[in-house]
Amino acid sequence: MTTYKYIPYRGIQYEPVEMAGRSRSFYEYMNLRRSVRTFSDKPVPKEVIENLIKTASTAPSGAHKQPWTFCAVSDPAIKTQIREAAEKEEFESYNGRMSEEWLRDLAPLGTDWHKPFLEVAPWLIVVFKKAYEIENGERRKCYYVNESVGLAAGFLLAAIHNAGLVSLTHTPSPMNFLQKILDRPENERPFLLIPVGYPAENSEVPDLHRKSLAEISVFYENETAI
Ligand code: IYR
């Protein structure tokens, strides 16, 4: 067993007024993030994608196992294979596998089994979760894998937005075809498929509204706190 050496924490602190301003402006910036389904084919430099992935990997994870692999695809032949396989599954989903209620819930978004963005977007980031790790040929456990990879994916979406790019959290189902096309080992399971790029010119998004603070939160306050 190895134990970590401890080093000083290097976070930055702010006075309450600056803190309030920063938290508000970050919220306002994040509130501009939208899932976009229409992409431009304009290239995005590899270095940007590398930075986005490095940011995602700063997320916390169970026992610091970082149980994720980010596959970044710009190869058009692989994108075509992914689109064809995803559309095949999605066709089946939209034509029988999804419940009436599910289809009714999706109807306002206007989605269907056609997934052109899988070829148009300059990059597809396929997030894999590691059910377990293999270390020197031995199987090692990972913990809270869904929570950890969900957090990393959230960090990734925030980083994409921060770079002025757009993304879509696409979930073809089932998506084990990604494991095959990308030649991932048995312990890696596809988690999310995220096209990344510039929005197509004149992209539109549904005029949806986010729940209010009152709808999403309950406070149990220390009345004596400032
Ligand atoms: N995976 C399908 C269906 C779909 C499901 C949900 I829940 C969405 O919010 C959007 C789509 C698809 O990607 O079209």
PDB file of C-alpha atoms and ligand atoms in Angstrom:
ATOM      1  CA  MET A   1       0.000   0.000   0.000  1.00  0.00           C
ATOM      2  CA  THR A   2       1.227   3.516  -0.768  1.00  0.00           C
ATOM      3  CA  THR A   3      -0.030   6.564   1.104  1.00  0.00           C
ATOM      4  CA  TYR A   4      -0.146  10.028  -0.320  1.00  0.00           C
ATOM      5  CA  LYS A   5       2.243  12.734   0.727  1.00  0.00           C
ATOM      6  CA  TYR A   6       0.186  15.764   1.843  1.00  0.00           C
ATOM      7  CA  ILE A   7       0.784  19.183   0.264  1.00  0.00           C
ATOM      8  CA  PRO A   8      -0.770  22.614   0.965  1.00  0.00           C
ATOM      9  CA  TYR A   9      -4.180  23.196  -0.623  1.00  0.00           C
ATOM     10  CA  ARG A  10      -3.804  25.791  -3.344  1.00  0.00           C
ATOM     11  CA  GLY A  11      -7.403  26.986  -3.816  1.00  0.00           C
ATOM     12  CA  ILE A  12      -8.208  30.702  -4.102  1.00  0.00           C
ATOM     13  CA  GLN A  13     -10.532  32.425  -1.623  1.00  0.00           C
ATOM     14  CA  TYR A  14     -12.738  35.497  -2.129  1.00  0.00           C
ATOM     15  CA  GLU A  15     -14.456  37.990   0.145  1.00  0.00           C
ATOM     16  CA  PRO A  16     -18.262  37.546   0.306  1.00  0.00           C
ATOM     17  CA  VAL A  17     -19.040  40.404  -2.115  1.00  0.00           C
ATOM     18  CA  GLU A  18     -16.635  39.124  -4.756  1.00  0.00           C
ATOM     19  CA  MET A  19     -17.833  35.586  -4.063  1.00  0.00           C
ATOM     20  CA  ALA A  20     -21.442  36.615  -4.676  1.00  0.00           C
ATOM     21  CA  GLY A  21     -20.483  38.340  -7.917  1.00  0.00           C
ATOM     22  CA  ARG A  22     -18.433  35.404  -9.150  1.00  0.00           C
ATOM     23  CA  SER A  23     -21.102  32.858  -8.269  1.00  0.00           C
ATOM     24  CA  ARG A  24     -23.760  34.949 -10.011  1.00  0.00           C
ATOM     25  CA  SER A  25     -21.768  35.530 -13.169  1.00  0.00           C
ATOM     26  CA  PHE A  26     -20.776  31.858 -13.358  1.00  0.00           C
ATOM     27  CA  TYR A  27     -24.434  30.884 -13.023  1.00  0.00           C
ATOM     28  CA  GLU A  28     -25.388  33.390 -15.739  1.00  0.00           C
ATOM     29  CA  TYR A  29     -22.686  32.007 -18.008  1.00  0.00           C
ATOM     30  CA  MET A  30     -23.632  28.378 -17.397  1.00  0.00           C
ATOM     31  CA  ASN A  31     -27.295  29.219 -17.902  1.00  0.00           C
ATOM     32  CA  LEU A  32     -26.414  30.054 -21.521  1.00  0.00           C
ATOM     33  CA  ARG A  33     -25.388  26.450 -22.128  1.00  0.00           C
ATOM     34  CA  ARG A  34     -27.779  24.592 -24.383  1.00  0.00           C
ATOM     35  CA  SER A  35     -27.806  21.191 -25.969  1.00  0.00           C
ATOM     36  CA  VAL A  36     -27.467  21.832 -29.686  1.00  0.00           C
ATOM     37  CA  ARG A  37     -28.377  19.284 -32.346  1.00  0.00           C
ATOM     38  CA  THR A  38     -27.153  21.125 -35.446  1.00  0.00           C
ATOM     39  CA  PHE A  39     -23.398  21.370 -35.852  1.00  0.00           C
ATOM     40  CA  SER A  40     -21.050  23.132 -38.253  1.00  0.00           C
ATOM     41  CA  ASP A  41     -18.315  20.985 -39.804  1.00  0.00           C
ATOM     42  CA  LYS A  42     -15.759  23.728 -39.002  1.00  0.00           C
ATOM     43  CA  PRO A  43     -12.678  22.027 -37.512  1.00  0.00           C
ATOM     44  CA  VAL A  44     -11.793  22.408 -33.844  1.00  0.00           C
ATOM     45  CA  PRO A  45      -8.078  22.101 -32.987  1.00  0.00           C
ATOM     46  CA  LYS A  46      -7.015  18.881 -31.277  1.00  0.00           C
ATOM     47  CA  GLU A  47      -5.342  20.911 -28.521  1.00  0.00           C
ATOM     48  CA  VAL A  48      -8.749  22.290 -27.507  1.00  0.00           C
ATOM     49  CA  ILE A  49     -10.218  18.794 -27.240  1.00  0.00           C
ATOM     50  CA  GLU A  50      -7.203  17.698 -25.192  1.00  0.00           C
ATOM     51  CA  ASN A  51      -7.796  20.593 -22.770  1.00  0.00           C
ATOM     52  CA  LEU A  52     -11.502  19.733 -22.495  1.00  0.00           C
ATOM     53  CA  ILE A  53     -10.678  16.128 -21.654  1.00  0.00           C
ATOM     54  CA  LYS A  54      -8.040  17.179 -19.111  1.00  0.00           C
ATOM     55  CA  THR A  55     -10.666  19.412 -17.466  1.00  0.00           C
ATOM     56  CA  ALA A  56     -13.181  16.553 -17.340  1.00  0.00           C
ATOM     57  CA  SER A  57     -10.591  14.403 -15.636  1.00  0.00           C
ATOM     58  CA  THR A  58     -10.272  16.930 -12.782  1.00  0.00           C
ATOM     59  CA  ALA A  59     -13.638  15.644 -11.492  1.00  0.00           C
ATOM     60  CA  PRO A  60     -13.655  13.786  -8.189  1.00  0.00           C
ATOM     61  CA  SER A  61     -13.993  10.013  -8.351  1.00  0.00           C
ATOM     62  CA  GLY A  62     -14.482   7.138  -5.940  1.00  0.00           C
ATOM     63  CA  ALA A  63     -11.127   6.320  -4.266  1.00  0.00           C
ATOM     64  CA  HIS A  64      -9.552   8.546  -6.950  1.00  0.00           C
ATOM     65  CA  LYS A  65      -9.789   5.706  -9.443  1.00  0.00           C
ATOM     66  CA  GLN A  66     -10.721   8.063 -12.313  1.00  0.00           C
ATOM     67  CA  PRO A  67     -12.726   5.242 -13.871  1.00  0.00           C
ATOM     68  CA  TRP A  68     -13.083   6.824 -17.301  1.00  0.00           C
ATOM     69  CA  THR A  69     -11.676   6.841 -20.814  1.00  0.00           C
ATOM     70  CA  PHE A  70     -12.497   9.626 -23.268  1.00  0.00           C
ATOM     71  CA  CYS A  71     -12.289   8.527 -26.906  1.00  0.00           C
ATOM     72  CA  ALA A  72     -12.016  11.553 -29.212  1.00  0.00           C
ATOM     73  CA  VAL A  73     -12.923  10.792 -32.814  1.00  0.00           C
ATOM     74  CA  SER A  74     -12.336  13.111 -35.768  1.00  0.00           C
ATOM     75  CA  ASP A  75     -11.632  10.304 -38.299  1.00  0.00           C
ATOM     76  CA  PRO A  76     -14.520  10.568 -40.799  1.00  0.00           C
ATOM     77  CA  ALA A  77     -14.572   6.818 -41.524  1.00  0.00           C
ATOM     78  CA  ILE A  78     -15.050   6.034 -37.819  1.00  0.00           C
ATOM     79  CA  LYS A  79     -17.672   8.780 -37.477  1.00  0.00           C
ATOM     80  CA  THR A  80     -19.594   7.217 -40.377  1.00  0.00           C
ATOM     81  CA  GLN A  81     -19.438   3.781 -38.740  1.00  0.00           C
ATOM     82  CA  ILE A  82     -20.702   5.290 -35.480  1.00  0.00           C
ATOM     83  CA  ARG A  83     -23.531   7.138 -37.245  1.00  0.00           C
ATOM     84  CA  GLU A  84     -24.638   4.031 -39.132  1.00  0.00           C
ATOM     85  CA  ALA A  85     -24.622   1.841 -36.015  1.00  0.00           C
ATOM     86  CA  ALA A  86     -26.342   4.505 -33.871  1.00  0.00           C
ATOM     87  CA  GLU A  87     -29.063   5.141 -36.445  1.00  0.00           C
ATOM     88  CA  LYS A  88     -29.745   1.425 -36.719  1.00  0.00           C
ATOM     89  CA  GLU A  89     -30.316   1.183 -32.953  1.00  0.00           C
ATOM     90  CA  GLU A  90     -32.204   4.469 -32.795  1.00  0.00           C
ATOM     91  CA  PHE A  91     -34.527   3.364 -35.630  1.00  0.00           C
ATOM     92  CA  GLU A  92     -35.485   0.324 -33.562  1.00  0.00           C
ATOM     93  CA  SER A  93     -35.884   2.464 -30.434  1.00  0.00           C
ATOM     94  CA  TYR A  94     -38.162   5.035 -32.065  1.00  0.00           C
ATOM     95  CA  ASN A  95     -40.133   2.291 -33.847  1.00  0.00           C
ATOM     96  CA  GLY A  96     -41.120  -0.011 -31.021  1.00  0.00           C
ATOM     97  CA  ARG A  97     -38.567  -0.089 -28.201  1.00  0.00           C
ATOM     98  CA  MET A  98     -39.484   3.218 -26.559  1.00  0.00           C
ATOM     99  CA  SER A  99     -42.760   3.436 -24.623  1.00  0.00           C
ATOM    100  CA  GLU A 100     -45.661   5.642 -25.729  1.00  0.00           C
ATOM    101  CA  GLU A 101     -45.034   7.847 -22.703  1.00  0.00           C
ATOM    102  CA  TRP A 102     -41.361   8.228 -23.603  1.00  0.00           C
ATOM    103  CA  LEU A 103     -42.159   9.155 -27.206  1.00  0.00           C
ATOM    104  CA  ARG A 104     -44.749  11.670 -25.966  1.00  0.00           C
ATOM    105  CA  ASP A 105     -42.162  13.223 -23.608  1.00  0.00           C
ATOM    106  CA  LEU A 106     -39.659  13.550 -26.477  1.00  0.00           C
ATOM    107  CA  ALA A 107     -42.140  14.881 -29.046  1.00  0.00           C
ATOM    108  CA  PRO A 108     -41.646  18.562 -28.014  1.00  0.00           C
ATOM    109  CA  LEU A 109     -37.902  18.191 -28.728  1.00  0.00           C
ATOM    110  CA  GLY A 110     -38.570  16.890 -32.244  1.00  0.00           C
ATOM    111  CA  THR A 111     -35.855  14.213 -32.081  1.00  0.00           C
ATOM    112  CA  ASP A 112     -35.989  11.149 -34.314  1.00  0.00           C
ATOM    113  CA  TRP A 113     -33.675   8.337 -35.364  1.00  0.00           C
ATOM    114  CA  HIS A 114     -31.706  10.455 -37.839  1.00  0.00           C
ATOM    115  CA  LYS A 115     -28.355  11.480 -36.316  1.00  0.00           C
ATOM    116  CA  PRO A 116     -26.492  13.566 -38.956  1.00  0.00           C
ATOM    117  CA  PHE A 117     -24.523  15.358 -36.217  1.00  0.00           C
ATOM    118  CA  LEU A 118     -22.542  12.147 -35.702  1.00  0.00           C
ATOM    119  CA  GLU A 119     -20.846  12.809 -39.058  1.00  0.00           C
ATOM    120  CA  VAL A 120     -21.039  16.603 -39.238  1.00  0.00           C
ATOM    121  CA  ALA A 121     -19.537  17.517 -35.847  1.00  0.00           C
ATOM    122  CA  PRO A 122     -15.740  17.744 -36.105  1.00  0.00           C
ATOM    123  CA  TRP A 123     -15.268  15.659 -32.953  1.00  0.00           C
ATOM    124  CA  LEU A 124     -17.182  12.955 -31.159  1.00  0.00           C
ATOM    125  CA  ILE A 125     -16.115  12.381 -27.580  1.00  0.00           C
ATOM    126  CA  VAL A 126     -17.230   8.964 -26.428  1.00  0.00           C
ATOM    127  CA  VAL A 127     -17.091   8.666 -22.659  1.00  0.00           C
ATOM    128  CA  PHE A 128     -16.455   5.162 -21.359  1.00  0.00           C
ATOM    129  CA  LYS A 129     -16.835   4.099 -17.757  1.00  0.00           C
ATOM    130  CA  LYS A 130     -14.534   1.474 -16.314  1.00  0.00           C
ATOM    131  CA  ALA A 131     -16.543  -1.179 -14.513  1.00  0.00           C
ATOM    132  CA  TYR A 132     -13.224  -2.299 -13.027  1.00  0.00           C
ATOM    133  CA  GLU A 133      -9.536  -1.687 -13.734  1.00  0.00           C
ATOM    134  CA  ILE A 134      -6.841  -4.037 -14.868  1.00  0.00           C
ATOM    135  CA  GLU A 135      -3.524  -3.414 -13.098  1.00  0.00           C
ATOM    136  CA  ASN A 136      -0.626  -5.729 -13.957  1.00  0.00           C
ATOM    137  CA  GLY A 137      -3.131  -8.238 -15.298  1.00  0.00           C
ATOM    138  CA  GLU A 138      -5.160  -8.125 -12.055  1.00  0.00           C
ATOM    139  CA  ARG A 139      -8.741  -7.031 -11.680  1.00  0.00           C
ATOM    140  CA  ARG A 140      -9.050  -4.012  -9.342  1.00  0.00           C
ATOM    141  CA  LYS A 141     -12.353  -2.582  -8.142  1.00  0.00           C
ATOM    142  CA  CYS A 142     -13.701   0.861  -9.024  1.00  0.00           C
ATOM    143  CA  TYR A 143     -16.214   2.624  -6.781  1.00  0.00           C
ATOM    144  CA  TYR A 144     -19.201   4.847  -7.457  1.00  0.00           C
ATOM    145  CA  VAL A 145     -18.496   4.489 -11.154  1.00  0.00           C
ATOM    146  CA  ASN A 146     -21.727   6.062 -12.437  1.00  0.00           C
ATOM    147  CA  GLU A 147     -21.467   8.974 -10.035  1.00  0.00           C
ATOM    148  CA  SER A 148     -17.789   9.542 -10.906  1.00  0.00           C
ATOM    149  CA  VAL A 149     -18.213   9.344 -14.666  1.00  0.00           C
ATOM    150  CA  GLY A 150     -21.397  11.430 -14.500  1.00  0.00           C
ATOM    151  CA  LEU A 151     -19.433  14.141 -12.682  1.00  0.00           C
ATOM    152  CA  ALA A 152     -16.597  13.996 -15.225  1.00  0.00           C
ATOM    153  CA  ALA A 153     -19.107  14.252 -18.066  1.00  0.00           C
ATOM    154  CA  GLY A 154     -20.631  17.319 -16.362  1.00  0.00           C
ATOM    155  CA  PHE A 155     -17.214  18.931 -16.085  1.00  0.00           C
ATOM    156  CA  LEU A 156     -16.662  18.124 -19.778  1.00  0.00           C
ATOM    157  CA  LEU A 157     -19.910  19.827 -20.831  1.00  0.00           C
ATOM    158  CA  ALA A 158     -19.014  22.896 -18.753  1.00  0.00           C
ATOM    159  CA  ALA A 159     -15.528  23.003 -20.335  1.00  0.00           C
ATOM    160  CA  ILE A 160     -17.008  22.703 -23.837  1.00  0.00           C
ATOM    161  CA  HIS A 161     -19.367  25.589 -23.092  1.00  0.00           C
ATOM    162  CA  ASN A 162     -16.521  27.634 -21.617  1.00  0.00           C
ATOM    163  CA  ALA A 163     -14.573  27.185 -24.873  1.00  0.00           C
ATOM    164  CA  GLY A 164     -17.496  28.683 -26.822  1.00  0.00           C
ATOM    165  CA  LEU A 165     -18.351  25.348 -28.401  1.00  0.00           C
ATOM    166  CA  VAL A 166     -21.546  23.320 -28.231  1.00  0.00           C
ATOM    167  CA  SER A 167     -22.333  19.727 -27.422  1.00  0.00           C
ATOM    168  CA  LEU A 168     -25.134  17.228 -27.207  1.00  0.00           C
ATOM    169  CA  THR A 169     -25.381  14.427 -24.680  1.00  0.00           C
ATOM    170  CA  HIS A 170     -26.430  11.687 -27.041  1.00  0.00           C
ATOM    171  CA  THR A 171     -27.467   8.313 -25.656  1.00  0.00           C
ATOM    172  CA  PRO A 172     -28.069   5.776 -28.402  1.00  0.00           C
ATOM    173  CA  SER A 173     -29.457   2.668 -26.818  1.00  0.00           C
ATOM    174  CA  PRO A 174     -28.119   0.057 -26.600  1.00  0.00           C
ATOM    175  CA  MET A 175     -24.674   1.483 -27.319  1.00  0.00           C
ATOM    176  CA  ASN A 176     -22.314  -1.455 -26.964  1.00  0.00           C
ATOM    177  CA  PHE A 177     -21.499  -0.982 -30.684  1.00  0.00           C
ATOM    178  CA  LEU A 178     -19.174   1.802 -29.507  1.00  0.00           C
ATOM    179  CA  GLN A 179     -17.061  -0.652 -27.559  1.00  0.00           C
ATOM    180  CA  LYS A 180     -16.593  -2.672 -30.758  1.00  0.00           C
ATOM    181  CA  ILE A 181     -16.037   0.178 -33.225  1.00  0.00           C
ATOM    182  CA  LEU A 182     -13.533   1.888 -30.902  1.00  0.00           C
ATOM    183  CA  ASP A 183     -11.932  -1.404 -29.943  1.00  0.00           C
ATOM    184  CA  ARG A 184     -12.216  -0.816 -26.195  1.00  0.00           C
ATOM    185  CA  PRO A 185     -11.383  -3.548 -23.674  1.00  0.00           C
ATOM    186  CA  GLU A 186     -14.050  -5.608 -21.886  1.00  0.00           C
ATOM    187  CA  ASN A 187     -13.898  -3.538 -18.670  1.00  0.00           C
ATOM    188  CA  GLU A 188     -14.901  -0.320 -20.502  1.00  0.00           C
ATOM    189  CA  ARG A 189     -18.592   0.374 -21.098  1.00  0.00           C
ATOM    190  CA  PRO A 190     -19.922   3.255 -23.192  1.00  0.00           C
ATOM    191  CA  PHE A 191     -21.508   5.933 -21.003  1.00  0.00           C
ATOM    192  CA  LEU A 192     -22.256   8.948 -23.228  1.00  0.00           C
ATOM    193  CA  LEU A 193     -21.626   9.978 -26.831  1.00  0.00           C
ATOM    194  CA  ILE A 194     -20.925  13.699 -27.051  1.00  0.00           C
ATOM    195  CA  PRO A 195     -20.554  15.477 -30.405  1.00  0.00           C
ATOM    196  CA  VAL A 196     -18.526  18.672 -29.986  1.00  0.00           C
ATOM    197  CA  GLY A 197     -18.111  21.590 -32.345  1.00  0.00           C
ATOM    198  CA  TYR A 198     -19.367  24.972 -33.452  1.00  0.00           C
ATOM    199  CA  PRO A 199     -23.111  25.361 -33.840  1.00  0.00           C
ATOM    200  CA  ALA A 200     -24.364  25.354 -37.444  1.00  0.00           C
ATOM    201  CA  GLU A 201     -25.174  28.851 -38.674  1.00  0.00           C
ATOM    202  CA  ASN A 202     -28.632  29.944 -37.496  1.00  0.00           C
ATOM    203  CA  SER A 203     -28.908  27.000 -35.100  1.00  0.00           C
ATOM    204  CA  GLU A 204     -32.090  27.093 -33.077  1.00  0.00           C
ATOM    205  CA  VAL A 205     -32.874  25.520 -29.714  1.00  0.00           C
ATOM    206  CA  PRO A 206     -36.238  24.917 -28.068  1.00  0.00           C
ATOM    207  CA  ASP A 207     -37.445  27.802 -25.921  1.00  0.00           C
ATOM    208  CA  LEU A 208     -37.492  25.699 -22.797  1.00  0.00           C
ATOM    209  CA  HIS A 209     -37.399  27.002 -19.263  1.00  0.00           C
ATOM    210  CA  ARG A 210     -35.369  25.800 -16.330  1.00  0.00           C
ATOM    211  CA  LYS A 211     -37.011  25.067 -13.008  1.00  0.00           C
ATOM    212  CA  SER A 212     -36.865  27.939 -10.528  1.00  0.00           C
ATOM    213  CA  LEU A 213     -34.693  27.822  -7.421  1.00  0.00           C
ATOM    214  CA  ALA A 214     -37.852  27.268  -5.349  1.00  0.00           C
ATOM    215  CA  GLU A 215     -38.724  24.197  -7.407  1.00  0.00           C
ATOM    216  CA  ILE A 216     -35.305  22.574  -7.098  1.00  0.00           C
ATOM    217  CA  SER A 217     -34.175  23.432  -3.584  1.00  0.00           C
ATOM    218  CA  VAL A 218     -35.089  23.329   0.084  1.00  0.00           C
ATOM    219  CA  PHE A 219     -33.064  25.337   2.612  1.00  0.00           C
ATOM    220  CA  TYR A 220     -32.692  24.375   6.283  1.00  0.00           C
ATOM    221  CA  GLU A 221     -31.054  27.501   7.594  1.00  0.00           C
ATOM    222  CA  ASN A 222     -28.895  28.475  10.480  1.00  0.00           C
ATOM    223  CA  GLU A 223     -30.759  31.672  11.360  1.00  0.00           C
ATOM    224  CA  THR A 224     -27.756  33.024  13.229  1.00  0.00           C
ATOM    225  CA  ALA A 225     -25.448  32.797  10.194  1.00  0.00           C
ATOM    226  CA  ILE A 226     -24.616  35.981   8.325  1.00  0.00           C
TER     227      ILE A 226
HETATM  228  N1  IYR B   1     -31.554   8.261 -27.387  1.00  0.00           N
HETATM  229  C1  IYR B   1     -32.546   8.824 -28.273  1.00  0.00           C
HETATM  230  C2  IYR B   1     -33.781   9.253 -27.576  1.00  0.00           C
HETATM  231  C3  IYR B   1     -33.696  10.382 -26.631  1.00  0.00           C
HETATM  232  C4  IYR B   1     -33.947  10.161 -25.303  1.00  0.00           C
HETATM  233  C5  IYR B   1     -33.969  11.201 -24.413  1.00  0.00           C
HETATM  234  I1  IYR B   1     -34.451  10.830 -22.494  1.00  0.00           I
HETATM  235  C6  IYR B   1     -33.683  12.505 -24.843  1.00  0.00           C
HETATM  236  O1  IYR B   1     -33.690  13.554 -23.930  1.00  0.00           O
HETATM  237  C7  IYR B   1     -33.436  12.742 -26.188  1.00  0.00           C
HETATM  238  C8  IYR B   1     -33.435  11.667 -27.066  1.00  0.00           C
HETATM  239  C9  IYR B   1     -31.954   9.948 -29.111  1.00  0.00           C
HETATM  240  O2  IYR B   1     -30.818  10.350 -28.834  1.00  0.00           O
HETATM  241  O3  IYR B   1     -32.601  10.412 -30.023  1.00  0.00           O
END
